[in-house]
Amino acid sequence: STSSNGVFGSIHLGAAMTLTSASTLTATNGYIDAYGPIDSNTNNTNALILNGTHINLLGAIGSTTTPASVSLTANTISGSATWLSDTIGANITAGNTISVTGLVTLLENATFTAGGNISFSHTIDASNYPGTRSLTVNSGGTVTFNGVIGGSAFATLAALTVTGTSGIVLNTTAVTTTGAQSYTGPFSFPVLALNTLTAGTDITINGTITGFGVNSDLWLVGSNTGQPHVLTVTGALSNVHTLLFNPTGTANTVVLGMSTAKTFFFTSTPGTAAVTMTGATNVTIQNAQNVTGGAGDDTFTFSGNGQGVTGILNGGPGGVNTLNLSGYTNGVSITITGSDAFGSSGTTSGTPP
């Protein structure tokens, strides 16, 4: 256990370090720089606690033998630059928990892995190279984010990949990446506000989605009009006011993997996205070209003149499918021939009545 205190009290670890017992390193008014890897003498033993005004990890933690837990507390926490080390220093592995208190800046791609919970208290950004740093978080417990991710135009992450066996909690209002976002595990956003996931390419949520209630909205937005987007949700919705899909550009797809009854609201003029829905409630679609329903009962509601799809409206593999055009004030002509219907500037397919 090491402590360094004072106005300029800093701790510099210039070589590899092995923990033989639980260790706390504290630089009350200084930096902690770890230039070499930090490991435990045996797997899943010996907790590591680092406290300082700034923590700069230039070597991995737990890459060979993992500490029981890792706790970082600082005003700013940054990752590794490869010109200083062959090992990407922002990689942290712990047998139980990882707790990060402070602003996080990634200078390299980073992977956080723990058998238990992983939590971040503040914002997470890349360095001054937007779109070049990716974050991967793997937890056998719950992953909790308590700050905006990639919020700065000069510090947007390239990609975010999160796995939380027990859950993923997004206590923030925005996640922005220039590339893909992937969430695997029960997904919740308890913040009573608009929550926006914005990605330059794909967004995938593999798990149930739980909101906060009446004003709890989740938007999945494709930001790069020059890239195809695949927006995917595979779990049921709970306490979600509105789930909105707004891909941009061409050759886009939205996939929902639920099988319960759902209503789809088309609230913008037809765009160029392809949307595949397999179950949801109160789902709003913008800029959609093709839409496919799911195994449950589907209701497709067009909110006004010009709202709808430009391509194919497919009721999906089962259920009772309803087309609601009551929002139109102009005349609507529908021709049913077999399974085809015209009136939404496209076709519908399914089992005819």
Short mmCIF file of C-alpha atoms in Angstrom, two decimals:
data_model
loop_
_atom_site.label_atom_id
_atom_site.label_comp_id
_atom_site.label_asym_id
_atom_site.label_seq_id
_atom_site.Cartn_x
_atom_site.Cartn_y
_atom_site.Cartn_z
CA SER A 1 0.00 0.00 0.00
CA THR A 2 1.55 3.29 -1.13
CA SER A 3 0.57 6.89 -0.42
CA SER A 4 1.93 10.18 -1.76
CA ASN A 5 0.50 13.47 -0.56
CA GLY A 6 1.22 17.12 -1.16
CA VAL A 7 0.54 19.95 -3.58
CA PHE A 8 2.77 18.38 -6.22
CA GLY A 9 2.70 14.87 -4.80
CA SER A 10 2.64 12.44 -7.73
CA ILE A 11 3.26 8.74 -8.16
CA HIS A 12 5.22 7.46 -11.17
CA LEU A 13 5.38 3.71 -11.73
CA GLY A 14 8.07 3.21 -14.32
CA ALA A 15 8.00 -0.56 -14.68
CA ALA A 16 5.74 -3.57 -14.35
CA MET A 17 4.11 -3.98 -10.94
CA THR A 18 2.76 -7.09 -9.23
CA LEU A 19 0.27 -6.85 -6.37
CA THR A 20 1.01 -9.19 -3.47
CA SER A 21 -1.76 -7.72 -1.29
CA ALA A 22 -4.60 -5.21 -1.55
CA SER A 23 -3.01 -1.91 -2.54
CA THR A 24 -4.07 1.74 -2.45
CA LEU A 25 -2.05 4.43 -4.22
CA THR A 26 -3.09 7.99 -3.36
CA ALA A 27 -1.68 11.22 -4.80
CA THR A 28 -3.85 13.79 -3.04
CA ASN A 29 -2.91 16.74 -5.25
CA GLY A 30 -0.93 15.00 -7.94
CA TYR A 31 -0.85 12.56 -10.80
CA ILE A 32 -0.56 8.80 -10.95
CA ASP A 33 1.30 7.56 -14.03
CA ALA A 34 1.55 3.80 -14.58
CA TYR A 35 4.04 3.12 -17.37
CA GLY A 36 4.08 -0.65 -17.07
CA PRO A 37 1.45 -3.36 -16.68
CA ILE A 38 -0.10 -4.03 -13.28
CA ASP A 39 -1.02 -7.59 -12.33
CA SER A 40 -1.90 -9.54 -9.22
CA ASN A 41 0.33 -12.35 -8.00
CA THR A 42 -2.64 -14.72 -8.32
CA ASN A 43 -5.88 -14.44 -10.27
CA ASN A 44 -8.88 -12.69 -8.73
CA THR A 45 -7.06 -11.57 -5.58
CA ASN A 46 -5.69 -8.25 -4.25
CA ALA A 47 -7.83 -5.18 -4.90
CA LEU A 48 -6.21 -2.14 -6.53
CA ILE A 49 -7.30 1.43 -5.68
CA LEU A 50 -5.81 4.48 -7.43
CA ASN A 51 -6.70 8.00 -6.20
CA GLY A 52 -5.32 11.18 -7.77
CA THR A 53 -6.15 14.39 -9.55
CA HIS A 54 -5.21 12.68 -12.83
CA ILE A 55 -4.60 9.00 -13.58
CA ASN A 56 -2.70 8.15 -16.74
CA LEU A 57 -2.60 4.42 -17.54
CA LEU A 58 0.24 3.58 -19.88
CA GLY A 59 0.09 -0.15 -19.24
CA ALA A 60 -2.71 -2.66 -18.93
CA ILE A 61 -4.18 -3.76 -15.60
CA GLY A 62 -4.83 -7.47 -15.15
CA SER A 63 -3.67 -8.58 -18.58
CA THR A 64 -1.84 -11.61 -17.17
CA THR A 65 -3.28 -12.23 -13.67
CA THR A 66 -6.30 -10.20 -12.64
CA PRO A 67 -6.77 -8.21 -9.43
CA ALA A 68 -9.95 -8.90 -7.47
CA SER A 69 -11.21 -5.39 -8.21
CA VAL A 70 -10.02 -2.09 -9.66
CA SER A 71 -11.12 1.37 -8.50
CA LEU A 72 -9.96 4.57 -10.19
CA THR A 73 -10.84 7.99 -8.75
CA ALA A 74 -9.60 11.17 -10.42
CA ASN A 75 -10.64 14.36 -12.13
CA THR A 76 -9.38 13.00 -15.44
CA ILE A 77 -8.56 9.41 -16.37
CA SER A 78 -6.85 8.72 -19.67
CA GLY A 79 -5.67 5.68 -21.58
CA SER A 80 -2.47 4.66 -23.27
CA ALA A 81 -0.59 5.99 -26.27
CA THR A 82 1.02 3.13 -28.24
CA TRP A 83 4.27 5.03 -28.77
CA LEU A 84 4.87 4.70 -25.03
CA SER A 85 4.04 1.01 -24.68
CA ASP A 86 3.44 -2.08 -26.73
CA THR A 87 0.38 -2.77 -24.57
CA ILE A 88 -2.75 -0.63 -24.90
CA GLY A 89 -2.72 0.77 -21.41
CA ALA A 90 -6.42 1.55 -21.07
CA ASN A 91 -7.27 -2.16 -20.98
CA ILE A 92 -8.46 -3.10 -17.48
CA THR A 93 -9.41 -6.60 -16.31
CA ALA A 94 -10.70 -7.49 -12.84
CA GLY A 95 -12.10 -10.67 -11.35
CA ASN A 96 -14.95 -8.83 -9.63
CA THR A 97 -15.68 -5.11 -10.12
CA ILE A 98 -14.31 -2.06 -11.90
CA SER A 99 -15.26 1.42 -10.68
CA VAL A 100 -14.21 4.56 -12.55
CA THR A 101 -14.87 7.93 -10.89
CA GLY A 102 -13.85 10.92 -13.00
CA LEU A 103 -13.81 12.10 -16.60
CA VAL A 104 -12.57 9.41 -18.97
CA THR A 105 -10.48 10.20 -22.06
CA LEU A 106 -9.38 7.38 -24.33
CA LEU A 107 -6.06 7.87 -26.08
CA GLU A 108 -6.29 4.37 -27.55
CA ASN A 109 -8.87 1.63 -28.01
CA ALA A 110 -9.84 0.35 -24.56
CA THR A 111 -11.42 -2.83 -23.18
CA PHE A 112 -12.83 -3.07 -19.65
CA THR A 113 -13.59 -6.62 -18.48
CA ALA A 114 -14.92 -7.73 -15.08
CA GLY A 115 -16.72 -10.71 -13.62
CA GLY A 116 -19.00 -8.34 -11.69
CA ASN A 117 -20.26 -4.77 -12.10
CA ILE A 118 -18.53 -2.02 -14.09
CA SER A 119 -19.46 1.63 -13.48
CA PHE A 120 -18.46 4.98 -14.98
CA SER A 121 -19.36 8.11 -13.03
CA HIS A 122 -18.87 10.83 -15.66
CA THR A 123 -18.41 11.51 -19.36
CA ILE A 124 -16.42 9.28 -21.69
CA ASP A 125 -14.65 10.78 -24.70
CA ALA A 126 -11.86 10.02 -27.11
CA SER A 127 -8.72 12.11 -27.34
CA ASN A 128 -8.39 14.90 -29.89
CA TYR A 129 -8.74 12.38 -32.72
CA PRO A 130 -12.50 12.03 -33.16
CA GLY A 131 -13.72 8.74 -34.51
CA THR A 132 -10.48 6.83 -33.87
CA ARG A 133 -10.95 5.37 -30.36
CA SER A 134 -13.32 2.51 -29.51
CA LEU A 135 -14.55 1.37 -26.10
CA THR A 136 -15.50 -2.23 -25.27
CA VAL A 137 -17.06 -3.09 -21.90
CA ASN A 138 -17.68 -6.71 -20.83
CA SER A 139 -19.35 -7.36 -17.49
CA GLY A 140 -20.66 -10.48 -15.81
CA GLY A 141 -22.87 -8.14 -13.78
CA THR A 142 -24.29 -4.69 -14.59
CA VAL A 143 -22.66 -1.91 -16.63
CA THR A 144 -23.65 1.60 -15.55
CA PHE A 145 -22.93 4.82 -17.44
CA ASN A 146 -23.58 8.09 -15.60
CA GLY A 147 -22.38 10.63 -18.15
CA VAL A 148 -22.67 11.60 -21.80
CA ILE A 149 -20.58 9.38 -24.08
CA GLY A 150 -18.82 10.92 -27.08
CA GLY A 151 -20.52 14.26 -26.51
CA SER A 152 -17.75 16.50 -27.83
CA ALA A 153 -17.47 17.07 -31.56
CA PHE A 154 -13.70 16.75 -31.20
CA ALA A 155 -13.85 13.66 -28.99
CA THR A 156 -16.51 11.35 -30.45
CA LEU A 157 -15.85 7.65 -30.00
CA ALA A 158 -15.38 5.46 -33.05
CA ALA A 159 -17.48 2.64 -31.61
CA LEU A 160 -19.05 1.40 -28.38
CA THR A 161 -19.61 -2.29 -27.59
CA VAL A 162 -21.21 -3.17 -24.24
CA THR A 163 -22.12 -6.54 -22.73
CA GLY A 164 -23.83 -6.63 -19.33
CA THR A 165 -25.08 -10.06 -18.28
CA SER A 166 -27.29 -8.59 -15.54
CA GLY A 167 -28.02 -5.31 -17.28
CA ILE A 168 -26.89 -2.12 -18.98
CA VAL A 169 -28.00 1.11 -17.27
CA LEU A 170 -27.75 4.33 -19.28
CA ASN A 171 -28.05 7.18 -16.75
CA THR A 172 -27.41 9.76 -19.43
CA THR A 173 -29.15 11.40 -22.35
CA ALA A 174 -26.78 10.84 -25.26
CA VAL A 175 -24.33 8.38 -26.79
CA THR A 176 -22.57 9.41 -30.01
CA THR A 177 -20.21 7.37 -32.17
CA THR A 178 -18.90 7.77 -35.69
CA GLY A 179 -19.23 4.00 -36.14
CA ALA A 180 -21.34 1.28 -34.58
CA GLN A 181 -22.96 0.83 -31.17
CA SER A 182 -23.82 -2.59 -29.72
CA TYR A 183 -25.54 -3.40 -26.42
CA THR A 184 -26.05 -6.99 -25.25
CA GLY A 185 -28.08 -7.54 -22.08
CA PRO A 186 -31.18 -6.04 -20.43
CA PHE A 187 -31.07 -2.35 -21.43
CA SER A 188 -32.56 0.44 -19.29
CA PHE A 189 -32.54 4.23 -19.35
CA PRO A 190 -34.02 5.52 -16.08
CA VAL A 191 -33.41 9.18 -16.94
CA LEU A 192 -36.74 10.99 -17.38
CA ALA A 193 -35.80 12.70 -20.63
CA LEU A 194 -35.12 12.16 -24.30
CA ASN A 195 -32.36 9.60 -24.70
CA THR A 196 -30.57 9.59 -28.07
CA LEU A 197 -28.23 6.97 -29.48
CA THR A 198 -26.53 8.40 -32.57
CA ALA A 199 -24.24 6.29 -34.73
CA GLY A 200 -22.54 6.69 -38.05
CA THR A 201 -23.37 3.09 -38.96
CA ASP A 202 -25.24 0.40 -36.98
CA ILE A 203 -27.02 0.37 -33.61
CA THR A 204 -27.92 -2.97 -32.01
CA ILE A 205 -29.75 -3.57 -28.71
CA ASN A 206 -29.91 -7.29 -27.93
CA GLY A 207 -32.12 -7.39 -24.85
CA THR A 208 -35.25 -6.02 -23.26
CA ILE A 209 -35.61 -2.23 -23.10
CA THR A 210 -36.94 -0.54 -19.95
CA GLY A 211 -37.64 3.18 -19.69
CA PHE A 212 -38.78 5.48 -16.90
CA GLY A 213 -42.37 6.04 -17.94
CA VAL A 214 -44.59 8.56 -19.65
CA ASN A 215 -41.86 10.96 -20.84
CA SER A 216 -39.20 8.33 -21.37
CA ASP A 217 -38.22 8.41 -25.04
CA LEU A 218 -35.47 6.52 -26.83
CA TRP A 219 -34.29 7.63 -30.28
CA LEU A 220 -32.02 5.56 -32.49
CA VAL A 221 -30.52 7.87 -35.10
CA GLY A 222 -28.28 7.20 -38.08
CA SER A 223 -26.07 10.25 -38.47
CA ASN A 224 -24.07 9.60 -41.63
CA THR A 225 -26.13 9.95 -44.79
CA GLY A 226 -23.32 8.36 -46.81
CA GLN A 227 -23.36 5.09 -44.85
CA PRO A 228 -25.96 2.30 -44.66
CA HIS A 229 -27.51 1.84 -41.22
CA VAL A 230 -28.90 -1.25 -39.54
CA LEU A 231 -30.89 -0.32 -36.43
CA THR A 232 -31.80 -3.45 -34.44
CA VAL A 233 -33.83 -4.07 -31.28
CA THR A 234 -34.56 -7.67 -30.25
CA GLY A 235 -36.32 -7.43 -26.87
CA ALA A 236 -39.66 -6.34 -25.45
CA LEU A 237 -40.36 -2.74 -24.37
CA SER A 238 -41.39 -1.72 -20.85
CA ASN A 239 -42.22 1.80 -19.58
CA VAL A 240 -41.02 3.31 -22.84
CA HIS A 241 -43.10 6.26 -24.07
CA THR A 242 -41.74 6.35 -27.62
CA LEU A 243 -39.11 4.37 -29.48
CA LEU A 244 -38.12 6.29 -32.59
CA PHE A 245 -36.07 5.05 -35.52
CA ASN A 246 -34.55 7.67 -37.80
CA PRO A 247 -31.95 6.17 -40.12
CA THR A 248 -30.61 8.35 -42.92
CA GLY A 249 -29.10 7.79 -46.32
CA THR A 250 -29.82 4.75 -48.45
CA ALA A 251 -29.88 0.95 -48.01
CA ASN A 252 -30.95 1.15 -44.37
CA THR A 253 -32.71 -1.45 -42.22
CA VAL A 254 -34.39 -1.39 -38.82
CA VAL A 255 -35.04 -4.75 -37.13
CA LEU A 256 -37.18 -5.36 -34.04
CA GLY A 257 -37.13 -8.87 -32.65
CA MET A 258 -40.19 -8.81 -30.38
CA SER A 259 -43.32 -10.87 -30.99
CA THR A 260 -45.96 -8.95 -29.00
CA ALA A 261 -48.72 -6.79 -30.47
CA LYS A 262 -47.48 -3.40 -31.60
CA THR A 263 -48.43 -0.16 -33.31
CA PHE A 264 -46.18 1.58 -35.80
CA PHE A 265 -46.58 5.33 -36.36
CA PHE A 266 -45.28 6.93 -39.55
CA THR A 267 -44.68 10.62 -38.79
CA SER A 268 -42.47 11.89 -41.57
CA THR A 269 -42.63 11.98 -45.33
CA PRO A 270 -41.28 8.82 -46.96
CA GLY A 271 -37.53 8.59 -47.02
CA THR A 272 -34.96 6.03 -48.07
CA ALA A 273 -34.62 3.67 -45.12
CA ALA A 274 -35.62 0.03 -44.97
CA VAL A 275 -37.35 -0.89 -41.70
CA THR A 276 -38.05 -4.41 -40.44
CA MET A 277 -40.21 -4.61 -37.30
CA THR A 278 -40.92 -7.84 -35.45
CA GLY A 279 -42.79 -6.52 -32.45
CA ALA A 280 -43.06 -3.29 -30.45
CA THR A 281 -45.54 -0.84 -28.96
CA ASN A 282 -45.70 2.89 -29.82
CA VAL A 283 -42.88 2.75 -32.30
CA THR A 284 -42.33 5.83 -34.47
CA ILE A 285 -40.64 5.48 -37.85
CA GLN A 286 -39.11 8.32 -39.83
CA ASN A 287 -37.40 8.25 -43.23
CA ALA A 288 -38.59 4.71 -43.90
CA GLN A 289 -38.63 3.01 -47.27
CA ASN A 290 -39.47 -0.63 -46.48
CA VAL A 291 -41.20 -1.88 -43.33
CA THR A 292 -41.74 -5.48 -42.21
CA GLY A 293 -43.91 -6.37 -39.22
CA GLY A 294 -43.50 -9.25 -36.83
CA ALA A 295 -45.24 -12.37 -35.54
CA GLY A 296 -47.77 -10.45 -33.42
CA ASP A 297 -50.70 -8.23 -34.37
CA ASP A 298 -49.41 -5.18 -36.25
CA THR A 299 -51.13 -1.83 -36.71
CA PHE A 300 -49.55 0.50 -39.26
CA THR A 301 -50.77 4.07 -38.69
CA PHE A 302 -50.06 6.87 -41.16
CA SER A 303 -50.44 10.19 -39.36
CA GLY A 304 -51.23 12.43 -42.34
CA ASN A 305 -51.02 13.14 -46.04
CA GLY A 306 -47.72 12.00 -47.50
CA GLN A 307 -46.77 9.93 -44.47
CA GLY A 308 -45.83 6.32 -45.08
CA VAL A 309 -43.36 4.28 -47.04
CA THR A 310 -42.01 4.48 -50.57
CA GLY A 311 -41.21 0.79 -50.88
CA ILE A 312 -42.78 -2.39 -49.49
CA LEU A 313 -44.98 -2.60 -46.39
CA ASN A 314 -44.88 -6.22 -45.22
CA GLY A 315 -47.14 -7.37 -42.39
CA GLY A 316 -44.64 -10.00 -41.31
CA PRO A 317 -44.85 -13.72 -40.56
CA GLY A 318 -48.09 -13.83 -38.57
CA GLY A 319 -50.78 -12.08 -36.56
CA VAL A 320 -53.57 -9.76 -37.69
CA ASN A 321 -52.26 -6.80 -39.64
CA THR A 322 -54.15 -3.49 -39.71
CA LEU A 323 -53.53 -0.53 -42.02
CA ASN A 324 -54.82 2.76 -40.50
CA LEU A 325 -55.07 5.61 -43.02
CA SER A 326 -57.54 7.74 -41.03
CA GLY A 327 -54.95 10.52 -40.73
CA TYR A 328 -55.20 11.25 -44.44
CA THR A 329 -57.45 14.16 -45.43
CA ASN A 330 -56.91 13.58 -49.13
CA GLY A 331 -58.69 10.79 -50.92
CA VAL A 332 -57.07 7.38 -50.66
CA SER A 333 -57.45 4.66 -53.26
CA ILE A 334 -56.69 1.08 -52.24
CA THR A 335 -56.62 -1.84 -54.64
CA ILE A 336 -56.43 -5.32 -53.12
CA THR A 337 -55.32 -8.01 -55.53
CA GLY A 338 -54.24 -11.13 -53.69
CA SER A 339 -51.95 -9.72 -51.03
CA ASP A 340 -51.21 -6.35 -52.72
CA ALA A 341 -52.60 -2.99 -51.58
CA PHE A 342 -51.80 0.41 -53.04
CA GLY A 343 -52.33 3.73 -51.27
CA SER A 344 -49.08 4.14 -49.36
CA SER A 345 -46.91 4.76 -52.45
CA GLY A 346 -45.79 1.14 -52.13
CA THR A 347 -47.21 -2.35 -51.61
CA THR A 348 -48.24 -4.43 -48.65
CA SER A 349 -47.82 -8.15 -48.39
CA GLY A 350 -49.23 -10.72 -46.00
CA THR A 351 -52.23 -13.05 -45.78
CA PRO A 352 -55.29 -11.37 -47.36
CA PRO A 353 -58.61 -11.45 -45.49
#
